[in-house]
PDB file of C-alpha atoms in Angstrom:
ATOM      1  CA  MET S   1    -113.548  31.964-252.865  1.00 48.00           C
ATOM      2  CA  SER S   2    -114.265  32.552-256.548  1.00 47.00           C
ATOM      3  CA  LYS S   3    -111.557  29.992-257.468  1.00 43.00           C
ATOM      4  CA  LYS S   4    -113.299  27.347-255.322  1.00 41.00           C
ATOM      5  CA  ILE S   5    -116.657  28.080-256.941  1.00 44.00           C
ATOM      6  CA  PHE S   6    -115.045  27.985-260.378  1.00 40.00           C
ATOM      7  CA  LEU S   7    -113.332  24.668-259.577  1.00 42.00           C
ATOM      8  CA  LEU S   8    -116.600  23.230-258.238  1.00 44.00           C
ATOM      9  CA  LEU S   9    -118.466  24.404-261.359  1.00 45.00           C
ATOM     10  CA  VAL S  10    -115.830  22.891-263.680  1.00 44.00           C
ATOM     11  CA  THR S  11    -115.927  19.586-261.765  1.00 48.00           C
ATOM     12  CA  VAL S  12    -119.718  19.380-261.922  1.00 42.00           C
ATOM     13  CA  LEU S  13    -119.666  20.297-265.607  1.00 44.00           C
ATOM     14  CA  ALA S  14    -116.986  17.679-266.347  1.00 46.00           C
ATOM     15  CA  PHE S  15    -118.988  14.893-264.705  1.00 46.00           C
ATOM     16  CA  SER S  16    -122.226  15.934-266.348  1.00 48.00           C
ATOM     17  CA  CYS S  17    -120.676  16.036-269.807  1.00 50.00           C
ATOM     18  CA  ASN S  18    -119.164  12.543-269.718  1.00 50.00           C
ATOM     19  CA  ALA S  19    -120.111  10.561-272.785  1.00 49.00           C
ATOM     20  CA  ASP S  20    -122.688   7.948-271.907  1.00 51.00           C
ATOM     21  CA  ASP S  21    -121.566   4.435-272.600  1.00 50.00           C
ATOM     22  CA  ASP S  22    -124.744   2.626-273.719  1.00 50.00           C
ATOM     23  CA  ASP S  23    -123.254  -0.739-272.768  1.00 51.00           C
ATOM     24  CA  SER S  24    -122.878   0.284-269.155  1.00 51.00           C
ATOM     25  CA  ILE S  25    -126.479   1.474-268.723  1.00 65.00           C
ATOM     26  CA  ASP S  26    -128.814  -1.037-267.130  1.00 73.00           C
ATOM     27  CA  LEU S  27    -132.361  -0.330-268.216  1.00 76.00           C
ATOM     28  CA  ASP S  28    -135.108  -0.637-265.649  1.00 83.00           C
ATOM     29  CA  CYS S  29    -138.025  -2.100-267.602  1.00 85.00           C
ATOM     30  CA  SER S  30    -140.217  -2.535-264.541  1.00 84.00           C
ATOM     31  CA  ALA S  31    -142.114   0.695-265.254  1.00 84.00           C
ATOM     32  CA  VAL S  32    -142.579   0.014-268.982  1.00 85.00           C
ATOM     33  CA  LEU S  33    -146.001  -1.154-270.155  1.00 87.00           C
ATOM     34  CA  CYS S  34    -145.573  -3.484-273.121  1.00 84.00           C
ATOM     35  CA  ALA S  35    -148.297  -4.564-275.494  1.00 79.00           C
ATOM     36  CA  ALA S  36    -149.162  -8.226-275.091  1.00 81.00           C
ATOM     37  CA  ALA S  37    -148.488 -10.361-278.140  1.00 82.00           C
ATOM     38  CA  ASP S  38    -151.793 -11.024-279.912  1.00 90.00           C
ATOM     39  CA  ASN S  39    -150.966 -13.255-282.856  1.00 93.00           C
ATOM     40  CA  MET S  40    -154.395 -13.125-284.432  1.00 95.00           C
ATOM     41  CA  LEU S  41    -156.035 -12.110-287.686  1.00 95.00           C
ATOM     42  CA  TYR S  42    -159.348 -10.269-287.164  1.00 96.00           C
ATOM     43  CA  LEU S  43    -161.697 -10.225-290.165  1.00 96.00           C
ATOM     44  CA  LYS S  44    -164.903  -8.211-290.342  1.00 96.00           C
ATOM     45  CA  PHE S  45    -167.241  -8.975-293.258  1.00 95.00           C
ATOM     46  CA  LEU S  46    -169.360  -6.124-294.638  1.00 95.00           C
ATOM     47  CA  ASN S  47    -171.753  -5.715-297.545  1.00 94.00           C
ATOM     48  CA  PRO S  48    -170.134  -2.954-299.664  1.00 92.00           C
ATOM     49  CA  GLU S  49    -173.505  -1.504-300.666  1.00 92.00           C
ATOM     50  CA  ASN S  50    -174.770  -0.723-297.175  1.00 92.00           C
ATOM     51  CA  ASP S  51    -171.935  -1.615-294.732  1.00 92.00           C
ATOM     52  CA  GLU S  52    -174.155  -4.234-293.112  1.00 94.00           C
ATOM     53  CA  ASP S  53    -172.200  -6.625-290.855  1.00 95.00           C
ATOM     54  CA  LEU S  54    -172.619 -10.042-292.523  1.00 94.00           C
ATOM     55  CA  LEU S  55    -171.637 -12.037-289.436  1.00 95.00           C
ATOM     56  CA  ALA S  56    -173.987 -10.105-287.153  1.00 94.00           C
ATOM     57  CA  ASN S  57    -177.003 -10.411-289.465  1.00 93.00           C
ATOM     58  CA  GLY S  58    -176.448 -14.121-290.180  1.00 91.00           C
ATOM     59  CA  SER S  59    -175.744 -13.759-293.915  1.00 91.00           C
ATOM     60  CA  ILE S  60    -172.566 -15.738-293.254  1.00 91.00           C
ATOM     61  CA  ASP S  61    -173.393 -18.952-291.423  1.00 92.00           C
ATOM     62  CA  THR S  62    -170.415 -19.504-289.101  1.00 93.00           C
ATOM     63  CA  SER S  63    -171.248 -23.200-288.779  1.00 93.00           C
ATOM     64  CA  LEU S  64    -170.412 -23.640-292.489  1.00 93.00           C
ATOM     65  CA  ILE S  65    -167.058 -21.824-292.404  1.00 94.00           C
ATOM     66  CA  GLU S  66    -163.990 -23.973-292.941  1.00 96.00           C
ATOM     67  CA  ILE S  67    -160.444 -22.591-292.778  1.00 97.00           C
ATOM     68  CA  VAL S  68    -157.318 -24.414-293.949  1.00 97.00           C
ATOM     69  CA  ASN S  69    -153.771 -23.074-293.566  1.00 96.00           C
ATOM     70  CA  GLU S  70    -150.805 -23.259-295.955  1.00 95.00           C
ATOM     71  CA  LYS S  71    -149.999 -26.757-294.646  1.00 94.00           C
ATOM     72  CA  SER S  72    -153.535 -28.004-295.478  1.00 95.00           C
ATOM     73  CA  ALA S  73    -154.356 -28.261-291.773  1.00 96.00           C
ATOM     74  CA  ASP S  74    -157.740 -27.233-290.430  1.00 97.00           C
ATOM     75  CA  VAL S  75    -157.635 -24.001-288.417  1.00 97.00           C
ATOM     76  CA  THR S  76    -159.885 -23.427-285.432  1.00 97.00           C
ATOM     77  CA  PHE S  77    -161.347 -19.934-285.325  1.00 97.00           C
ATOM     78  CA  THR S  78    -163.660 -17.952-283.090  1.00 97.00           C
ATOM     79  CA  VAL S  79    -166.299 -15.314-283.745  1.00 97.00           C
ATOM     80  CA  GLU S  80    -166.572 -12.469-281.260  1.00 97.00           C
ATOM     81  CA  GLU S  81    -168.556  -9.269-281.036  1.00 95.00           C
ATOM     82  CA  TYR S  82    -166.846  -6.084-279.926  1.00 92.00           C
ATOM     83  CA  PRO S  83    -169.116  -3.222-278.825  1.00 90.00           C
ATOM     84  CA  ASP S  84    -169.166  -0.344-281.307  1.00 88.00           C
ATOM     85  CA  MET S  85    -166.975  -2.348-283.718  1.00 91.00           C
ATOM     86  CA  GLY S  86    -169.094  -5.321-284.798  1.00 93.00           C
ATOM     87  CA  MET S  87    -168.530  -9.047-285.249  1.00 96.00           C
ATOM     88  CA  PHE S  88    -165.095 -10.427-286.112  1.00 97.00           C
ATOM     89  CA  LEU S  89    -163.913 -13.819-287.275  1.00 97.00           C
ATOM     90  CA  ILE S  90    -160.653 -14.377-285.368  1.00 98.00           C
ATOM     91  CA  ILE S  91    -157.973 -16.678-286.758  1.00 98.00           C
ATOM     92  CA  PRO S  92    -154.838 -17.576-284.789  1.00 97.00           C
ATOM     93  CA  VAL S  93    -151.581 -17.072-286.699  1.00 96.00           C
ATOM     94  CA  SER S  94    -148.942 -19.672-285.865  1.00 93.00           C
ATOM     95  CA  THR S  95    -145.619 -18.337-284.610  1.00 89.00           C
ATOM     96  CA  GLU S  96    -143.897 -21.726-284.524  1.00 90.00           C
ATOM     97  CA  SER S  97    -142.225 -20.732-287.781  1.00 91.00           C
ATOM     98  CA  PHE S  98    -142.140 -17.538-289.800  1.00 93.00           C
ATOM     99  CA  GLY S  99    -142.399 -16.837-293.514  1.00 94.00           C
ATOM    100  CA  GLN S 100    -145.238 -17.213-296.005  1.00 96.00           C
ATOM    101  CA  LYS S 101    -148.650 -17.883-294.440  1.00 96.00           C
ATOM    102  CA  SER S 102    -152.048 -18.382-296.019  1.00 97.00           C
ATOM    103  CA  PHE S 103    -155.576 -19.304-295.063  1.00 97.00           C
ATOM    104  CA  ILE S 104    -158.127 -20.664-297.502  1.00 96.00           C
ATOM    105  CA  MET S 105    -161.549 -19.745-296.187  1.00 95.00           C
ATOM    106  CA  ASP S 106    -164.669 -21.491-297.416  1.00 94.00           C
ATOM    107  CA  PHE S 107    -168.148 -20.296-296.416  1.00 88.00           C
ATOM    108  CA  GLY S 108    -169.701 -23.507-297.667  1.00 81.00           C
ATOM    109  CA  GLU S 109    -171.439 -23.656-301.026  1.00 70.00           C
ATOM    110  CA  GLY S 110    -168.164 -22.866-302.835  1.00 66.00           C
ATOM    111  CA  ASP S 111    -167.704 -19.249-301.731  1.00 75.00           C
ATOM    112  CA  SER S 112    -164.006 -19.281-300.881  1.00 87.00           C
ATOM    113  CA  PHE S 113    -161.059 -16.921-300.840  1.00 93.00           C
ATOM    114  CA  THR S 114    -157.429 -16.924-299.753  1.00 96.00           C
ATOM    115  CA  VAL S 115    -155.715 -14.609-297.288  1.00 96.00           C
ATOM    116  CA  SER S 116    -151.939 -14.592-297.658  1.00 95.00           C
ATOM    117  CA  PHE S 117    -149.075 -12.706-296.019  1.00 94.00           C
ATOM    118  CA  LYS S 118    -145.512 -13.116-294.808  1.00 94.00           C
ATOM    119  CA  THR S 119    -144.525 -13.081-291.134  1.00 93.00           C
ATOM    120  CA  SER S 120    -141.248 -12.391-289.390  1.00 92.00           C
ATOM    121  CA  LEU S 121    -140.047 -11.908-285.832  1.00 90.00           C
ATOM    122  CA  VAL S 122    -138.854  -8.477-284.782  1.00 84.00           C
ATOM    123  CA  GLU S 123    -137.514  -7.115-281.521  1.00 73.00           C
ATOM    124  CA  ASP S 124    -139.535  -3.987-280.738  1.00 62.00           C
ATOM    125  CA  GLY S 125    -137.150  -2.438-278.273  1.00 70.00           C
ATOM    126  CA  GLU S 126    -134.989  -3.117-275.305  1.00 78.00           C
ATOM    127  CA  CYS S 127    -137.858  -3.708-272.878  1.00 84.00           C
ATOM    128  CA  CYS S 128    -140.671  -5.055-275.057  1.00 84.00           C
ATOM    129  CA  GLY S 129    -141.068  -7.715-277.670  1.00 81.00           C
ATOM    130  CA  PRO S 130    -140.406  -9.723-279.652  1.00 84.00           C
ATOM    131  CA  TYR S 131    -143.443  -9.247-281.855  1.00 88.00           C
ATOM    132  CA  THR S 132    -144.605 -10.809-285.123  1.00 91.00           C
ATOM    133  CA  THR S 133    -144.695  -8.521-288.149  1.00 90.00           C
ATOM    134  CA  VAL S 134    -146.829  -8.960-291.232  1.00 92.00           C
ATOM    135  CA  GLU S 135    -145.780  -7.957-294.744  1.00 91.00           C
ATOM    136  CA  GLY S 136    -147.440  -8.283-298.135  1.00 90.00           C
ATOM    137  CA  PHE S 137    -150.989  -8.872-296.871  1.00 92.00           C
ATOM    138  CA  ASP S 138    -153.310  -9.877-299.714  1.00 93.00           C
ATOM    139  CA  LEU S 139    -156.818 -11.254-300.054  1.00 92.00           C
ATOM    140  CA  ASP S 140    -158.182 -12.609-303.341  1.00 92.00           C
ATOM    141  CA  ASN S 141    -161.751 -12.528-304.762  1.00 87.00           C
ATOM    142  CA  TYR S 142    -162.967  -9.682-302.510  1.00 89.00           C
ATOM    143  CA  SER S 143    -161.944  -6.111-301.838  1.00 91.00           C
ATOM    144  CA  TYR S 144    -160.610  -5.376-298.391  1.00 91.00           C
ATOM    145  CA  GLU S 145    -159.325  -2.650-296.115  1.00 90.00           C
ATOM    146  CA  LEU S 146    -156.376  -3.310-293.863  1.00 85.00           C
ATOM    147  CA  VAL S 147    -156.522  -1.446-290.566  1.00 73.00           C
ATOM    148  CA  GLU S 148    -153.230  -2.468-288.955  1.00 63.00           C
ATOM    149  CA  PRO S 149    -150.719  -3.527-291.603  1.00 59.00           C
ATOM    150  CA  SER S 150    -147.497  -4.181-289.693  1.00 79.00           C
ATOM    151  CA  LEU S 151    -147.565  -5.926-286.299  1.00 86.00           C
ATOM    152  CA  LEU S 152    -149.963  -8.675-285.288  1.00 91.00           C
ATOM    153  CA  PRO S 153    -152.822  -8.478-284.561  1.00 92.00           C
ATOM    154  CA  VAL S 154    -154.049  -7.572-288.038  1.00 91.00           C
ATOM    155  CA  PHE S 155    -157.529  -6.093-288.523  1.00 92.00           C
ATOM    156  CA  SER S 156    -159.107  -6.223-291.970  1.00 93.00           C
ATOM    157  CA  THR S 157    -162.550  -5.417-293.307  1.00 94.00           C
ATOM    158  CA  VAL S 158    -163.613  -7.683-296.179  1.00 94.00           C
ATOM    159  CA  HIS S 159    -166.301  -6.421-298.566  1.00 94.00           C
ATOM    160  CA  ILE S 160    -168.473  -9.288-299.766  1.00 90.00           C
ATOM    161  CA  GLN S 161    -171.171  -8.655-302.327  1.00 80.00           C
ATOM    162  CA  ASN S 162    -173.869 -11.052-303.514  1.00 67.00           C
ATOM    163  CA  LEU S 163    -173.421 -13.656-300.803  1.00 62.00           C
ATOM    164  CA  ASP S 164    -176.471 -15.865-301.199  1.00 56.00           C
TER     165      ASP S 164
END
């Protein structure tokens, strides 16, 4: 009887210790929740002296804003308010091609700045993706804080002083 139990134990142990062949495993991604691709740039404009939201208080007139991309094409943007977060200017980032991107933003009256970064496509795993990554984010003329620096969407707070 002890030989049968030993043989059964060895058999079970042998099958459980087989090396897994990753190529033969079919993943079931039906239970995986993937983040939806949101290829947008979210910009929040604050006065650095008092953290006042410049879009919410009307210091930045959204009807005067013009945005041009790296190909000199006009870019359509939206402005949305998020509870407990404030007002954001939302710019779509093209994923037709990847590489160097830039947006020249003009508030009218000559107050302009450039946002530039590089994009690439990355597979985020076996069940999710692909997603667009952002590298080398930079903004000239104003100081900024980057909240999410790697995958789109990108959130950045731009500190604008003396906007009159």
